[in-house]
Structures are given as structure tokens and as C-alpha cells.
Coordinates of C-alpha atoms and ligand atoms in Angstrom, one line a residue:
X968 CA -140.7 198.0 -34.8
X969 CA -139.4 197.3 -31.4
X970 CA -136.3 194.7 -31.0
X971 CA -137.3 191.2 -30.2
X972 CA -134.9 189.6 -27.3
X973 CA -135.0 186.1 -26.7
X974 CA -133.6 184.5 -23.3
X975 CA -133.5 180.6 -23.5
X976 CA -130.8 178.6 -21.5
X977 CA -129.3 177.7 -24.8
X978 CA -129.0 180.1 -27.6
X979 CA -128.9 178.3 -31.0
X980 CA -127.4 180.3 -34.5
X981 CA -130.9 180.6 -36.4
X982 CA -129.2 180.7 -40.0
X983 CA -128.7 177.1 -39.3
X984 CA -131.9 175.3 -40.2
X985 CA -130.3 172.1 -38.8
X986 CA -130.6 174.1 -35.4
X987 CA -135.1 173.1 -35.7
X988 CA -137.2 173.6 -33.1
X989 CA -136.9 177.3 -31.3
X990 CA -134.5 178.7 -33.8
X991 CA -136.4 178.6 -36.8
X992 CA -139.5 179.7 -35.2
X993 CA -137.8 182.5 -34.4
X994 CA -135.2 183.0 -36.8
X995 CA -137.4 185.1 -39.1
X996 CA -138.3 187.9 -36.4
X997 CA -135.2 187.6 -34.9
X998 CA -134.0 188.6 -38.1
X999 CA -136.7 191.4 -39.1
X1000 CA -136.1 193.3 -35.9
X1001 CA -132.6 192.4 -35.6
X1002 CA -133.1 191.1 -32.7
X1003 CA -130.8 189.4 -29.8
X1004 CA -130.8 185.8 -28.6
X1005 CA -128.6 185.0 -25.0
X1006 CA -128.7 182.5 -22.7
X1007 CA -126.0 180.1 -21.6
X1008 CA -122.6 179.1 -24.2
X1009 CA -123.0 175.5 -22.7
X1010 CA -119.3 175.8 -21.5
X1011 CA -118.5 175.1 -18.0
X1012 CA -116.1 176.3 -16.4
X1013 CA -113.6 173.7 -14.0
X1014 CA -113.1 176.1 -10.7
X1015 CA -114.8 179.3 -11.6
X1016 CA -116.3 181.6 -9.0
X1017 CA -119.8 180.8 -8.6
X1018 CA -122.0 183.9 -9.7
X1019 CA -119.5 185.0 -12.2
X1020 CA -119.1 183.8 -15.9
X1021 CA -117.9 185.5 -19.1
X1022 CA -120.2 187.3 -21.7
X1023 CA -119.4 186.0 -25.0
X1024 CA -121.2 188.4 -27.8
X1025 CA -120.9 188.0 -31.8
X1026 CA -122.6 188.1 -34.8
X1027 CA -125.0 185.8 -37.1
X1028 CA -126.4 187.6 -39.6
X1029 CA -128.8 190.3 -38.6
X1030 CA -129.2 188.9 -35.3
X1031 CA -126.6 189.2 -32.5
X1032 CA -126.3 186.0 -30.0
X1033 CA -124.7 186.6 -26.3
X1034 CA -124.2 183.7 -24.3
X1035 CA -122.3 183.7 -21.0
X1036 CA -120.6 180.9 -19.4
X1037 CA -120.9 179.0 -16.0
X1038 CA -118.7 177.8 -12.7
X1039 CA -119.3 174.1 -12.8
X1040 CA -120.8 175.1 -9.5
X1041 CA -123.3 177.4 -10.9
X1042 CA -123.9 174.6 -13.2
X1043 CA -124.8 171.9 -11.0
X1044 CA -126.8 174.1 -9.1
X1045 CA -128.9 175.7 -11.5
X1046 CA -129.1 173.4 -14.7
X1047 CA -128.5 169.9 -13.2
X1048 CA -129.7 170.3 -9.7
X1049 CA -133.0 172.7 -9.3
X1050 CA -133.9 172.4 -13.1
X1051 CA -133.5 169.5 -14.1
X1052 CA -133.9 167.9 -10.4
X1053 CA -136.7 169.7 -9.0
X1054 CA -138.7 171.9 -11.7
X1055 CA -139.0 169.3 -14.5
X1056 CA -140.2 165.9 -12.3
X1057 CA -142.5 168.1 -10.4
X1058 CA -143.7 170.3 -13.8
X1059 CA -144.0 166.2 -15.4
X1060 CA -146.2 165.3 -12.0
X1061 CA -143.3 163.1 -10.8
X1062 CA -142.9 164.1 -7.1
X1063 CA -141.4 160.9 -6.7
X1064 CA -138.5 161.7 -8.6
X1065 CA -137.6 165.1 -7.6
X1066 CA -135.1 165.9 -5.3
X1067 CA -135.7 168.7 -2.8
X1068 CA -133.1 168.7 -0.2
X1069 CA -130.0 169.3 -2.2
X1070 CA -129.7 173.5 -1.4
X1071 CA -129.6 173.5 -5.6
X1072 CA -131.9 177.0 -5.2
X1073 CA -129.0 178.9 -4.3
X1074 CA -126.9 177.9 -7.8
X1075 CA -130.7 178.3 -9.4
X1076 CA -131.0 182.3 -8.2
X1077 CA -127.6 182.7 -8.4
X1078 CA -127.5 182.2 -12.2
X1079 CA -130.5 183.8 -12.8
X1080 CA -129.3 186.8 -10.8
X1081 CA -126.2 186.4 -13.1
X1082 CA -128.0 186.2 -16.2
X1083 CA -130.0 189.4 -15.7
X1084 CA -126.9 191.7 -14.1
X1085 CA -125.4 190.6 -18.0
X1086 CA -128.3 191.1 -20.4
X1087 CA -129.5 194.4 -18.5
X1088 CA -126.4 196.5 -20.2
X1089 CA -127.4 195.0 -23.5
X1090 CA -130.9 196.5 -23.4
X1091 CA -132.6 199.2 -25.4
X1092 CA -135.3 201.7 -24.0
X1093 CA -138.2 200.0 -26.8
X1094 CA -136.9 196.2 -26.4
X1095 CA -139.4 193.2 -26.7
X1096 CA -138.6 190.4 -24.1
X1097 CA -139.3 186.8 -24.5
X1098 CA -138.0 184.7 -21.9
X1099 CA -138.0 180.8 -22.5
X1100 CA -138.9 178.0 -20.1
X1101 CA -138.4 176.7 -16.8
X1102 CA -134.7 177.8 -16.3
X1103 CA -135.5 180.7 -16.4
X1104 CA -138.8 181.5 -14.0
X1105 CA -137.2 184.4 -11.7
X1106 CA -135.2 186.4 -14.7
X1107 CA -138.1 188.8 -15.1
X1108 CA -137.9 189.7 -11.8
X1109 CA -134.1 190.1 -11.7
X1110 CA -134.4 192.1 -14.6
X1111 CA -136.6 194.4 -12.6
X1112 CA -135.1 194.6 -9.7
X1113 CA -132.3 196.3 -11.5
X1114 CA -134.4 198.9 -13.2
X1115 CA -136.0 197.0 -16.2
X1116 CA -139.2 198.8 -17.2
X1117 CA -139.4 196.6 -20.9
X1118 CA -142.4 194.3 -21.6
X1119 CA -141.3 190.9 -20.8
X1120 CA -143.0 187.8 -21.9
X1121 CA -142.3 184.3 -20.4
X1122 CA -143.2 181.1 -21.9
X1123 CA -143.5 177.6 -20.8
X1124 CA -142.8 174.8 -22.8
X1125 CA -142.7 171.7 -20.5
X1126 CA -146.2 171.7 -18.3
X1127 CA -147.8 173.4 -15.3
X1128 CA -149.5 171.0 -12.5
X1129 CA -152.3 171.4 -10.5
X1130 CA -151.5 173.9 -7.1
X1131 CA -151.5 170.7 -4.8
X1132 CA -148.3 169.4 -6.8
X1133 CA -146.8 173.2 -7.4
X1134 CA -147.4 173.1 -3.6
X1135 CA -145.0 170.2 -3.0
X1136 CA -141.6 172.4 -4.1
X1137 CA -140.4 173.9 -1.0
X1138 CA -140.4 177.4 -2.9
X1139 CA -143.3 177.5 -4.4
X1140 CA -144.3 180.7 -3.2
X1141 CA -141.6 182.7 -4.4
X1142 CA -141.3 181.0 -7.8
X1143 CA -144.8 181.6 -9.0
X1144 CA -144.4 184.8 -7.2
X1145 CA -141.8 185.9 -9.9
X1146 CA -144.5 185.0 -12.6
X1147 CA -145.8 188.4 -11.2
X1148 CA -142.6 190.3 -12.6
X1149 CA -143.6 189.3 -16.1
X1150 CA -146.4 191.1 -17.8
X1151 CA -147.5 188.0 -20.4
X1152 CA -147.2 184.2 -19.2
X1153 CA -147.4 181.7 -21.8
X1154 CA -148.7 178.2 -21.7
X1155 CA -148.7 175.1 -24.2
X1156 CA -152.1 173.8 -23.6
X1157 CA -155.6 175.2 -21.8
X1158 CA -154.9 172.3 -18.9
X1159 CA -151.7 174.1 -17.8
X1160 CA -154.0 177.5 -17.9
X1161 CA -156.2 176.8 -15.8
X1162 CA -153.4 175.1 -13.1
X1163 CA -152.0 178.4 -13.1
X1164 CA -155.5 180.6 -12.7
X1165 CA -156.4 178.2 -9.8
X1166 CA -153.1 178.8 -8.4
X1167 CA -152.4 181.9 -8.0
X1168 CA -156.1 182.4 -7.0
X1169 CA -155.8 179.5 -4.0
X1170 CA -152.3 180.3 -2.9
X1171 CA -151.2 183.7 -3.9
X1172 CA -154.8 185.3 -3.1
X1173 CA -154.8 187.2 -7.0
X1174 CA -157.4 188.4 -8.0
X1175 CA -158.8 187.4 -11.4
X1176 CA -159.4 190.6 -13.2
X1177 CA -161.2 188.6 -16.4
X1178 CA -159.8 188.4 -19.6
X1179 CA -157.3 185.6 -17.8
X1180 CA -155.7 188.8 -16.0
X1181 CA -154.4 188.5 -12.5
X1182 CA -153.5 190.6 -9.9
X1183 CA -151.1 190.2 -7.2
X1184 CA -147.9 191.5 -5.1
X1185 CA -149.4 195.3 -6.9
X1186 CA -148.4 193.8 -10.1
X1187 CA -151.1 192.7 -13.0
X1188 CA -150.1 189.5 -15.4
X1189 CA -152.1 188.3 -18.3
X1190 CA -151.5 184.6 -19.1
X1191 CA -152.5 182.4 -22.0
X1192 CA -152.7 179.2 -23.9
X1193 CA -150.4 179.4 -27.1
X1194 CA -149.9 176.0 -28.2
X1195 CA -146.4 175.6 -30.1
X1196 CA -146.6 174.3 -33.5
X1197 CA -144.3 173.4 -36.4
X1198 CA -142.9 174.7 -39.2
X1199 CA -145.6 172.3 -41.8
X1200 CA -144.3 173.8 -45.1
X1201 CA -140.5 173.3 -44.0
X1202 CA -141.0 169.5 -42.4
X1203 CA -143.0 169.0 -45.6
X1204 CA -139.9 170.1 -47.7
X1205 CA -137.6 168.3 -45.5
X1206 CA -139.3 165.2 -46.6
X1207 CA -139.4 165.2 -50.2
X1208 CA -135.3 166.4 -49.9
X1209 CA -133.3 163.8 -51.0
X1210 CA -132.3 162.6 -47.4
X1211 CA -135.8 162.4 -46.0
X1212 CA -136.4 160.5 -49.9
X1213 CA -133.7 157.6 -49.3
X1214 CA -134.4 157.2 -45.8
X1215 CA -138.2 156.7 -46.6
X1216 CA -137.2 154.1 -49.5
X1217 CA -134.5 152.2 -47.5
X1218 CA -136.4 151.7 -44.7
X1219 CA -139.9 150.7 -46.6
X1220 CA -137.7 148.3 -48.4
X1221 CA -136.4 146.9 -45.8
X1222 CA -139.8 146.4 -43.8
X1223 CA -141.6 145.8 -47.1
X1224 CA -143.2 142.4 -45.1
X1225 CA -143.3 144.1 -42.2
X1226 CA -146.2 146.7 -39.9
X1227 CA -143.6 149.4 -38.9
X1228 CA -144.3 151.3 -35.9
X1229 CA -142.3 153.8 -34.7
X1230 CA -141.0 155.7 -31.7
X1231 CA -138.7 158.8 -31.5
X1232 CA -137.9 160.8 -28.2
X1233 CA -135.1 161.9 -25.9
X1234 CA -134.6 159.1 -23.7
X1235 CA -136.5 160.2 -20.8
X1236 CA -138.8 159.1 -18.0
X1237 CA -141.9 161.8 -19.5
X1238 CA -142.0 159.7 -22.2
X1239 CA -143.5 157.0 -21.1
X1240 CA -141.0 154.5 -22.9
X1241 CA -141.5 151.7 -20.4
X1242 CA -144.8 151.8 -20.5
X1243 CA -144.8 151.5 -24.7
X1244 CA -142.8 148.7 -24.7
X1245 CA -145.0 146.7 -22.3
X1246 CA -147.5 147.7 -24.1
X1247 CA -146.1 146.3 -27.7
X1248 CA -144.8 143.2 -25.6
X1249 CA -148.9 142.7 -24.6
X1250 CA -149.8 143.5 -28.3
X1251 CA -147.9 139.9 -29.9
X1252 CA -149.3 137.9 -26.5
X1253 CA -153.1 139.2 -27.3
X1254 CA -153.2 139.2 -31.0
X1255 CA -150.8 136.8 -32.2
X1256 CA -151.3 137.6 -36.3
X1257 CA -148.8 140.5 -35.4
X1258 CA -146.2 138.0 -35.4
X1259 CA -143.1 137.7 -37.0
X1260 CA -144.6 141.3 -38.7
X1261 CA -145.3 143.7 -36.7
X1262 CA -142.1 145.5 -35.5
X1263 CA -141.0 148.7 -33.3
X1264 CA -138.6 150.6 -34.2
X1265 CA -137.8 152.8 -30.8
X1266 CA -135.1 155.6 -31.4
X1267 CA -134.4 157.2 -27.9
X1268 CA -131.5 159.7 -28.3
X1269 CA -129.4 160.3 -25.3
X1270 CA -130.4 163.2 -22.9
X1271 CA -129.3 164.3 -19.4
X1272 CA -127.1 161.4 -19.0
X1273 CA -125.2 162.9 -15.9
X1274 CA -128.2 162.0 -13.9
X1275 CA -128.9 158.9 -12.2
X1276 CA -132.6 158.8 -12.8
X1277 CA -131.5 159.1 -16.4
X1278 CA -129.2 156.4 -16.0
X1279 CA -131.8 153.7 -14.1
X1280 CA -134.0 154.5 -17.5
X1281 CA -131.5 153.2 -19.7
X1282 CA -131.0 150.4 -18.2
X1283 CA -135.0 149.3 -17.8
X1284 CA -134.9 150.1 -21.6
X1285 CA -132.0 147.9 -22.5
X1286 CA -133.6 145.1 -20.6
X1287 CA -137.6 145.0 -21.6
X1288 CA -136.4 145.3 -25.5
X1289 CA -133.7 142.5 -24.3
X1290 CA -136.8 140.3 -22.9
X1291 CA -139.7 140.8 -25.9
X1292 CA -136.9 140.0 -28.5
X1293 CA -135.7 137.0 -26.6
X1294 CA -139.3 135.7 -26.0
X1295 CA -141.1 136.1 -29.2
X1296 CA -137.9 137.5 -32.1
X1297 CA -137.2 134.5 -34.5
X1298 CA -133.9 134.4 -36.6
X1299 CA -135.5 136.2 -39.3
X1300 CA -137.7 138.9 -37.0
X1301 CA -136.6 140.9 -34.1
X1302 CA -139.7 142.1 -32.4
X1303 CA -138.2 145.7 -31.6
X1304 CA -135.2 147.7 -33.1
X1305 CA -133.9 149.8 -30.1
X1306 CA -131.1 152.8 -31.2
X1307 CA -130.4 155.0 -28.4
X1308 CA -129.2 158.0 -30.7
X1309 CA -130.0 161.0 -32.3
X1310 CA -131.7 160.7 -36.1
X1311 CA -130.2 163.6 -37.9
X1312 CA -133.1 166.0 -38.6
X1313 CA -133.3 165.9 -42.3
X1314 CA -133.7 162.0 -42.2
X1315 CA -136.2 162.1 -39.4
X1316 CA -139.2 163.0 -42.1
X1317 CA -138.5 160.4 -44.1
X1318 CA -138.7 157.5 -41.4
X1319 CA -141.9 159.0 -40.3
X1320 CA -143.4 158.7 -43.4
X1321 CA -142.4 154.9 -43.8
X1322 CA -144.2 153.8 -40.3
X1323 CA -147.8 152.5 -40.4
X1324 CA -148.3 153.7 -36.9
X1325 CA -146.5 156.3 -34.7
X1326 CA -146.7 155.9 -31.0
X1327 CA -146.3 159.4 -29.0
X1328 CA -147.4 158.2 -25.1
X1329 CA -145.8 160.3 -23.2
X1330 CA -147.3 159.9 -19.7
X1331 CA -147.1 164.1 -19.4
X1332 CA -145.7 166.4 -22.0
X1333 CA -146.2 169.8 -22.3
X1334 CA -147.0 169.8 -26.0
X1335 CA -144.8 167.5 -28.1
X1336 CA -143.7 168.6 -31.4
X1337 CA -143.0 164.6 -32.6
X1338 CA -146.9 163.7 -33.1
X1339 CA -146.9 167.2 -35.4
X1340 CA -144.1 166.5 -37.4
X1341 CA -145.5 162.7 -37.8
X1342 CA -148.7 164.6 -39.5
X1343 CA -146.9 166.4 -41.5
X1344 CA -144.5 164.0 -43.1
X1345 CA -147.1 161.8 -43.9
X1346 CA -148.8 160.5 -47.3
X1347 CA -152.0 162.2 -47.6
X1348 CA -153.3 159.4 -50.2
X1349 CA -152.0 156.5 -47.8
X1350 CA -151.3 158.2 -44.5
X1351 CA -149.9 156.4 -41.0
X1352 CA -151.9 156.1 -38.0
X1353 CA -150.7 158.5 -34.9
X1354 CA -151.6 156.8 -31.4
X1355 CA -151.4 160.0 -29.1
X1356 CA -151.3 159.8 -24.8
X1357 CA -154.1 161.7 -24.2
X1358 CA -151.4 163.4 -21.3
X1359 CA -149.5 165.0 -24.0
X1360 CA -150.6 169.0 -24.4
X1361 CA -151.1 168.0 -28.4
X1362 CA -154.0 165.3 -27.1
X1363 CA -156.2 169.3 -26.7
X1364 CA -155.0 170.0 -30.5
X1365 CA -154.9 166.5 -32.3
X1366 CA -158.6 164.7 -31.2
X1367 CA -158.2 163.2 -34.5
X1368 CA -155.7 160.6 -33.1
X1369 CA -156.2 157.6 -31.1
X1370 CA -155.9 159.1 -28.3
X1371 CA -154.9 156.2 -25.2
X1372 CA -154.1 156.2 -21.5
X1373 CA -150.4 155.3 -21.5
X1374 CA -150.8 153.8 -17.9
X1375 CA -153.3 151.3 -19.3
X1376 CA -150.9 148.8 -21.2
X1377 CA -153.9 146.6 -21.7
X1378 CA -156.1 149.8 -23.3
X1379 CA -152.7 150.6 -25.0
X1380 CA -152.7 147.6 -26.8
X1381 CA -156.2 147.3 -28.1
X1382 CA -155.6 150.6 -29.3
X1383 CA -152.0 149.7 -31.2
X1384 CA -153.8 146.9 -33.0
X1385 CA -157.1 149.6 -33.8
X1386 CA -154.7 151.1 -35.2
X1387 CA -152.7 148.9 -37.6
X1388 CA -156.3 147.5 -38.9
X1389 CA -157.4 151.3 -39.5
X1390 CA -159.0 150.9 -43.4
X1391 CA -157.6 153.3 -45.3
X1392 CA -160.8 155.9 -45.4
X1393 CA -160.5 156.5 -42.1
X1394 CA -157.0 157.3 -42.0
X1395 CA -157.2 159.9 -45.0
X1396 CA -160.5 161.5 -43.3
X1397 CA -157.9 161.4 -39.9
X1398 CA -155.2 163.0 -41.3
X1399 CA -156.9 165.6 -43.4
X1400 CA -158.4 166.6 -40.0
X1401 CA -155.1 166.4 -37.9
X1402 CA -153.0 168.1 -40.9
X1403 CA -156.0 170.4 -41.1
X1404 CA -155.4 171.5 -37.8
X1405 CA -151.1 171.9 -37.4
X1406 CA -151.1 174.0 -40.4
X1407 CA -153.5 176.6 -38.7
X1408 CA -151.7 176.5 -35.8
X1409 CA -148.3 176.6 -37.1
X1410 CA -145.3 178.0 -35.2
X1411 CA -145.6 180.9 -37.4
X1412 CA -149.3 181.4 -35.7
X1413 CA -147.8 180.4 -32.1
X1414 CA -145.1 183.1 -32.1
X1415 CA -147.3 185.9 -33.8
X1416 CA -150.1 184.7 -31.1
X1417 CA -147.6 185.3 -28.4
X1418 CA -146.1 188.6 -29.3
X1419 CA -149.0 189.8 -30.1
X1420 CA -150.6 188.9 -27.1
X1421 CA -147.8 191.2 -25.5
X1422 CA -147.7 194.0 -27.1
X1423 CA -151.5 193.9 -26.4
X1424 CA -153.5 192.9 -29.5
X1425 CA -154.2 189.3 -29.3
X1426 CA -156.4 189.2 -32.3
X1427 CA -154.4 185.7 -33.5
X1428 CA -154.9 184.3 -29.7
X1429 CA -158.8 184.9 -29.6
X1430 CA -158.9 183.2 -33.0
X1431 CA -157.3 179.9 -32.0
X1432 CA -159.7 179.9 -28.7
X1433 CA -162.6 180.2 -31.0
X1434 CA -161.0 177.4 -33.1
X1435 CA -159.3 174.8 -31.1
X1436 CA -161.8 172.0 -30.6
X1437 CA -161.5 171.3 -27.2
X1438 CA -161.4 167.8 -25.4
X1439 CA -164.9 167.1 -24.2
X1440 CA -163.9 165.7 -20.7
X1441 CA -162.5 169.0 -19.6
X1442 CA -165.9 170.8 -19.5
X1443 CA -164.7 173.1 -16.4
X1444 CA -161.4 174.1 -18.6
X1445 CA -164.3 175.9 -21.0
X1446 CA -166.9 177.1 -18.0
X1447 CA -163.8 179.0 -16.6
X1448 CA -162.6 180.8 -19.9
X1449 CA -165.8 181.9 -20.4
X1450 CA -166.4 183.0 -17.7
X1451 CA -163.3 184.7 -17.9
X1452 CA -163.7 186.5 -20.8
X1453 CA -167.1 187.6 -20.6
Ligands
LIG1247 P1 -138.9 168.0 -25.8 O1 -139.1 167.3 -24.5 O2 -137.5 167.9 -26.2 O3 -139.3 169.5 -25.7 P2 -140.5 167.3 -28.3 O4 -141.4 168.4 -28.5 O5 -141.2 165.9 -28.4 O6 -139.9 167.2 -26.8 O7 -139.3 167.2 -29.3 C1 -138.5 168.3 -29.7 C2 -137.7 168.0 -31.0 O8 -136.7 167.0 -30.8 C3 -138.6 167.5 -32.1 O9 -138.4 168.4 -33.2 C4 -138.1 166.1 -32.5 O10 -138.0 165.9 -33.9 C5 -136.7 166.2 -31.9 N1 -136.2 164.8 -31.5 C6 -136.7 164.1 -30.4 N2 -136.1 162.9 -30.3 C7 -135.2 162.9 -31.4 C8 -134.3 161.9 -31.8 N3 -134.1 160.7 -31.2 N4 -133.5 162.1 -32.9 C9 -133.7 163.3 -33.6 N5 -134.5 164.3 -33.2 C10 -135.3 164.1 -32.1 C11 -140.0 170.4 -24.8 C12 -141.2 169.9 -24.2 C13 -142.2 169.5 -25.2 C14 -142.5 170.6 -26.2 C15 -141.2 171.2 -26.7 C16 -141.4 172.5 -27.5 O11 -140.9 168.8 -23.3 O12 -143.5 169.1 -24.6 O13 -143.3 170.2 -27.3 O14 -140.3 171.5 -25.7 O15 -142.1 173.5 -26.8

């Protein structure tokens, strides 16, 4: 079996399960194949040269993780500056937000450049390559450019727009261009899919080959929905543990009078937080019987906080729960319970599983992995209600949710209090459907999907397209896979 490499900017240590997310997806092959993980140490360096940064390689377990350091330059350039100020507004449609001018390509190439001058040496002839996310768009082609002949994979977690707002970054053109380097590109949801067929069809004149092949710059690329799941049977563990257990009895003790709702994100301005809270403020004003009970308990961990847009969202936060608890809390009910921290992961389950309604309105997202873990924590016999954006790349997967238009605070509302009347037959049929549907497409199915898809026998990948019921207003998403693969 060939060696699985993984690229992601940060490199986690997949024996620890407390790592979640990427790391336990991939810990098992990792671990069959003995695979290597690098990316970024998350050390900075005060003064260092920019394009140079030490290797760091050791050991965990079976699997070996290298991770190279930065120049704080480098740093600002490629992580805080084109990444995180130019790829993920635009990616999240926010063109208002993204800031072009700063010359933060240079740092962004630079490290790339770096990044694929140190994993090249650490290559074998037979090596699988999966390269993670949006840091990381030109790596495949600065791997080639030094000789690399390995299949390379790339997959994107956050999502893809339409061409007109790819169109808007000043180097469009040669990013998607380096798409062309890989020879499998991953996305989170058929939306994102078809963005990048029309693309590359309208602006880089490829030429669709069926079979969601494309050919361009004498290069062929096969791309691909693989929506990311969760781990079901481990979230499902993790909440009859003993932590998820207390958590889930304190906290229905303590709202035991109460309609908990809950929220839990990193604080940031995809998530449509704003929005929510307007939208629970115009809840109590239109349907008054949710006071002094209903109450939203918002836990927003900190996230990119060395960034001013970051910084503005805090402070809107702080100040719409400061104004719904000052004009409808009472001494013995605060309307909203705002923590801006993380929820240790093994707690997380257990909180879920105590809220009547969830509310995942992110107003774009390329998947979001909260709404799956929400159905899996949940009581099949007496299960919560999940209100879903219909902008978040699960609203494809999870049709079973109330699905609302997070820009519509009014709709928002009406929906909120839809759901906290839900009788309790149609939140069991709900949830069977919804749980139904993340334990198919676990992350076990989304990783096997994906590599299989790259070595070249998608069987898994055909199944889900055959499966996934797909949202009924996106009628052309269907007419052009099809057509595709017929
Ligand atoms: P994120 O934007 O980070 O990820 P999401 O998928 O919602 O978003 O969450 C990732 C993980 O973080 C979840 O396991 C969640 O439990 C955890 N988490 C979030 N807030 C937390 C908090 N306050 N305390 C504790 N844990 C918290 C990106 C994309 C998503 C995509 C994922 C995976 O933006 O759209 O789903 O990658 O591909």
C-alpha cells in the first residue's frame, strides 16, 4: 500500500483524540500506511529571513509529523495577510472584507515555495499526497516544479464562489491555475462543484472532458464533491463518557424551567452570529410566551484575534447580547448566556444533547461539522431540533433540518419558534432521517471517497452521488452532473 502524506498548515499528533476534527479522520490511515503529516510548527520566528524556516521532524507512533517554522514575515504574509485576509472573505463571499492591496502574495508563494523545497526530500517514489485547504492552493505546483511526479490530491474545506467573485482576487488566474498541478480537487458540497466547473470553463478556457474532468495549461484534473463528515460512533461515545454525562445533567438541571437553545462556533464573521442574535432578540418581541424561558446560550471561542475585522466582531457581539439582556433579562432570567471560549471537546456532546434547539446559521460555510455533531449527540427517543442556514454546505446533506435564510431575521424567527413548538413525532422522524444520513457519510466514507477517488476507483464517490438527496432549488447543479457523467 502506498504511503499517505498529508500537508495541512497545522499538523496535529493523531494519537491524541482530543486533537478532533482532521486528525482522527486521518489518524487511522495515517497509521496503516505509516504515513507523514507536515505543515507549519505554529512557531514564529522574531527576525528570521523570510523564505527560510527550520524542519522540525519526530515521531508519534507509526506516523512521523514534520513541521517547519516561519519568519514572522513569512507569517504575516502568508497566514495572516493573503489567507486569512484575502482567500477566506472572498472563499466566504465577503468582498467587502478582503483586503487586496497589502503585497501579502509575496509572503503567500514564498512559504509555499518554502513548504514544497522541505517536504520534496522527504518523499518516496510510490507516496500518496493529500494537500489540505486554502493555505495551501499553489503547493502542488511547487512540488512539481521541482520534479514531483506523485499523485497529489487537494482538498477544500472552507467554500468555492461563483467565477464573478473568484474574479474579484487580483490573482485569480494563477491561483486556480495551480489547481491544474493537482491531479484530484476536492470540494465540500456540489455548489462549490459546479463554481469551479464553470470557472475554469469561462476563464481558464478547460475543456470539460466528462466525468467532471478538465483540461487545461496540458494538464488534466478531476474534481469532486466529498462532503466531510464526523466520526458518529466516537461523538456518540464521547457523550455517554462521564464528562459529556455531567455536563448534560448540570446543564438540564440548571435550565430545567427553561427552552435551551444553543450556539457554538469560532467567533467569526461566516458565522452569521450577529445575525442570530437579532434574530433571538426578534423571537421574545414577536412571541412573547418565550419569556422569561427561552434562553441562548452562545459559546463563540476566540479565533484570529490579531485581526481587526476579528476584533470589530467582538465588540458587536459584546454589545447586541449587552442590549437583549438589558431590555427583556429579569433578575431571575438573562435572555442570552454569551462565553467567548473554547468548550473542551469531551464536554461539548453533552451540552448538545441538553439544548431543545441548536442554531447553525452561518451566512456561508463550507460544510460545518457543529450541525453533525448536534445529530449525533442527541436523544433518539426525545431528540433537539437543528435550525440549519440553508448557506452552510451541510444544508445539501441535512434537508431534514429547518433549513432558514440567515439574512431574513424576521423568517429566522418564525422558524426558531417552529422549532421549539416541534411535537415530538416530528423530531424523532427528523432525526432518524438526519442521523440516518451522517452515519453513511461518515468521515470514514469522506476520506475513503477521496483517496479512492485518487488513486482512481471512486466506487464510494459514485455511491454518495447516487445517494445524497439533493436540494430541490438547485436543479442546474443536477442537469450539469449528469450531463457530465453521461
Ligand atoms: P471551522 O470553520 O472551524 O472549519 P466547523 O466545521 O463548524 O468550522 O467546526 C470545526 C470543529 O470545531 C467542530 O468539531 C466543533 O466542535 C469545534 N468547535 C467550534 N467551536 C467550538 C467551541 N467554541 N468550543 C469547542 N469546540 C468548538 C472549516 C470550515 C467548515 C468545515 C470544517 C471541516 O470552515 O465549513 O466544516 O473546516 O472541513
Amino acid at each position: 500500500m502506498s504511503r499517505l502524506v498529508v500537508v495541512s498548515n497545522r499538523v496535529a499528533d493523531p494519537r491524541k483524540t482530543a486533537a478532533g476534527g482532521l486528525a482522527v479522520a486521518l489518524a487511522d490511515t495515517l497509521n496503516s500506511t505509516g504515513g507523514l503529516w507536515f505543515g507549519w510548527s505554529g512557531h514564529t520566528v522574531e527576525g528570521g529571513l523570510p523564505g527560510e524556516g527550520e524542519l522540525h521532524v519526530q515521531q508519534a507512533g507509526d506516523v512521523t509529523l514534520a513541521t517547519v517554522d516561519l519568519s514572522a514575515e513569512d507569517h504575516a504574509g502568508y497566514y495572516l495577510g493573503y489567507s486569512n485576509g484575502v482567500l477566506w472573505p472572498v472563499f466566504h463571499y465577503r468582498l467587502d472584507l478582503a483586503r487586496f492591496d497589502a503585497g501579502y502574495i509575496t509572503g503567500y508563494q514564498r512559504v509555499n515555495r518554502l513548504f514544497a523545497q522541505k517536504l520534496m526530500p522527504l518523499l518516496k517514489p510510490d507516496d500518496v499526497i493529500w494537500i489540505h485547504d486554502y493555505h495551501l492552493i499553489p503547493l502542488a505546483a511547487e512540488l512539481r516544479a521541482l520534479g514531483c511526479t506523485q499523485r497529489i490530491g487537494f482538498f477544500l474545506h472552507i467554500p468555492l464562489p461563483p467565477q464573478l467573485v473568484i474574479a474579484a482576487i487580483p490573482q485569480h488566474e494563477w491561483l486556480m491555475r495551480a489547481l491544474f498541478a493537482y491531479d484530484l480537487v476536492g470540494f465540500q458540497s456540489e455548489a462549490d462543484l459546479l463554481h469551479f466547473s464553470r470557472y475554469v470553463q469561462a476563464e481558464a478556457g478547460a475543456v470539460d472532458l466528462g466525468g467532471n474532468r478538465f483540461r487545461a495549461f496540458n494538464r488534466t484534473v478531476r474534481a469532486g464533491a466529498f462532503p466531510i463528515g464526523i466520526d458518529v460512533d466516537e461523538f456518540a461515545a464521547l457523550t455517554h463518557a462521564r464528562d459529556g454525562q455531567d455536563m448534560f445533567t448540570r446543564i438540564k438541571e440548571e435550565y430545567s424551567r427553561r427552552k435551551l437553545l444553543l450556539g457554538v462556533e469560532r467567533l467569526d464573521y461566516s458565522k452569521g452570529l450577529p445575525q442570530r442574535i437579532r434574530a433571538f432578540k426578534r423571537l421574545l418581541q414577536k412571541y412573547p410566551e418565550n419569556l422569561k424561558s427561552a434562553t441562548l446560550i452562545q459559546i463563540a471561542s476566540p479565533s484570529r484575534e490579531d485581526m481587526d475585522t476579528y476584533t470589530d466582531l467582538l465588540e458587536e457581539l459584546e454589545s447586541l447580547c449587552g442590549s437583549v439582556n438589558g431590555d427583556f433579562g429579569e433578575l431571575d432570567w438573562m435572555p442570552v448566556r454569551y462565553i467567548h471560549r473554547n468548550v473542551a471537546r469531551k464536554r461539548l456532546p453533552g451540552l448538545y444533547r441538553a439544548a431543545r434547539v441548536a442554531l447553525v446559521t452561518p451566512l456561508r460555510d463550507g460544510m460545518n461539522l457543529v450541525a453533525k455533531e448536534f445529530i449525533a449527540a442527541q436523544d433518539p427517543a426525545d431528540p433537539g431540533v437543528l435550525v440549519l442556514s440553508r448557506f452552510a454546505g451541510a444544508a445539501e446533506q441535512l434537508q431534514d433540518a429547518l433549513l432558514v435564510n440567515p439574512y431574513d431575521i424576521d423568517g429566522m424567527a418564525d422558524t426558531i419558534q417552529q422549532a421549539l413548538q416541534m411535537p415530538l413525532d416530528e423530531r424523532q422522524v427528523r432525526h432518524q432521517k438526519l442521523l440516518r444520513n451522517i452515519r453513511r457519510f461518515d468521515v470514514h466514507w469522506w476520506r475513503r471517497a477521496f483517496l479512492d477517488a485518487l488513486a482512481g476507483t471512486d466506487a464510494d464517490a459514485a455511491d454518495h452521488r447516487r445517494q445524497t438527496s439533493m436540494p430541490k432549488r438547485q436543479p442546474d447543479t443536477l442537469a450539469v452532473r449528469e450531463s457530465q457523467s453521461s
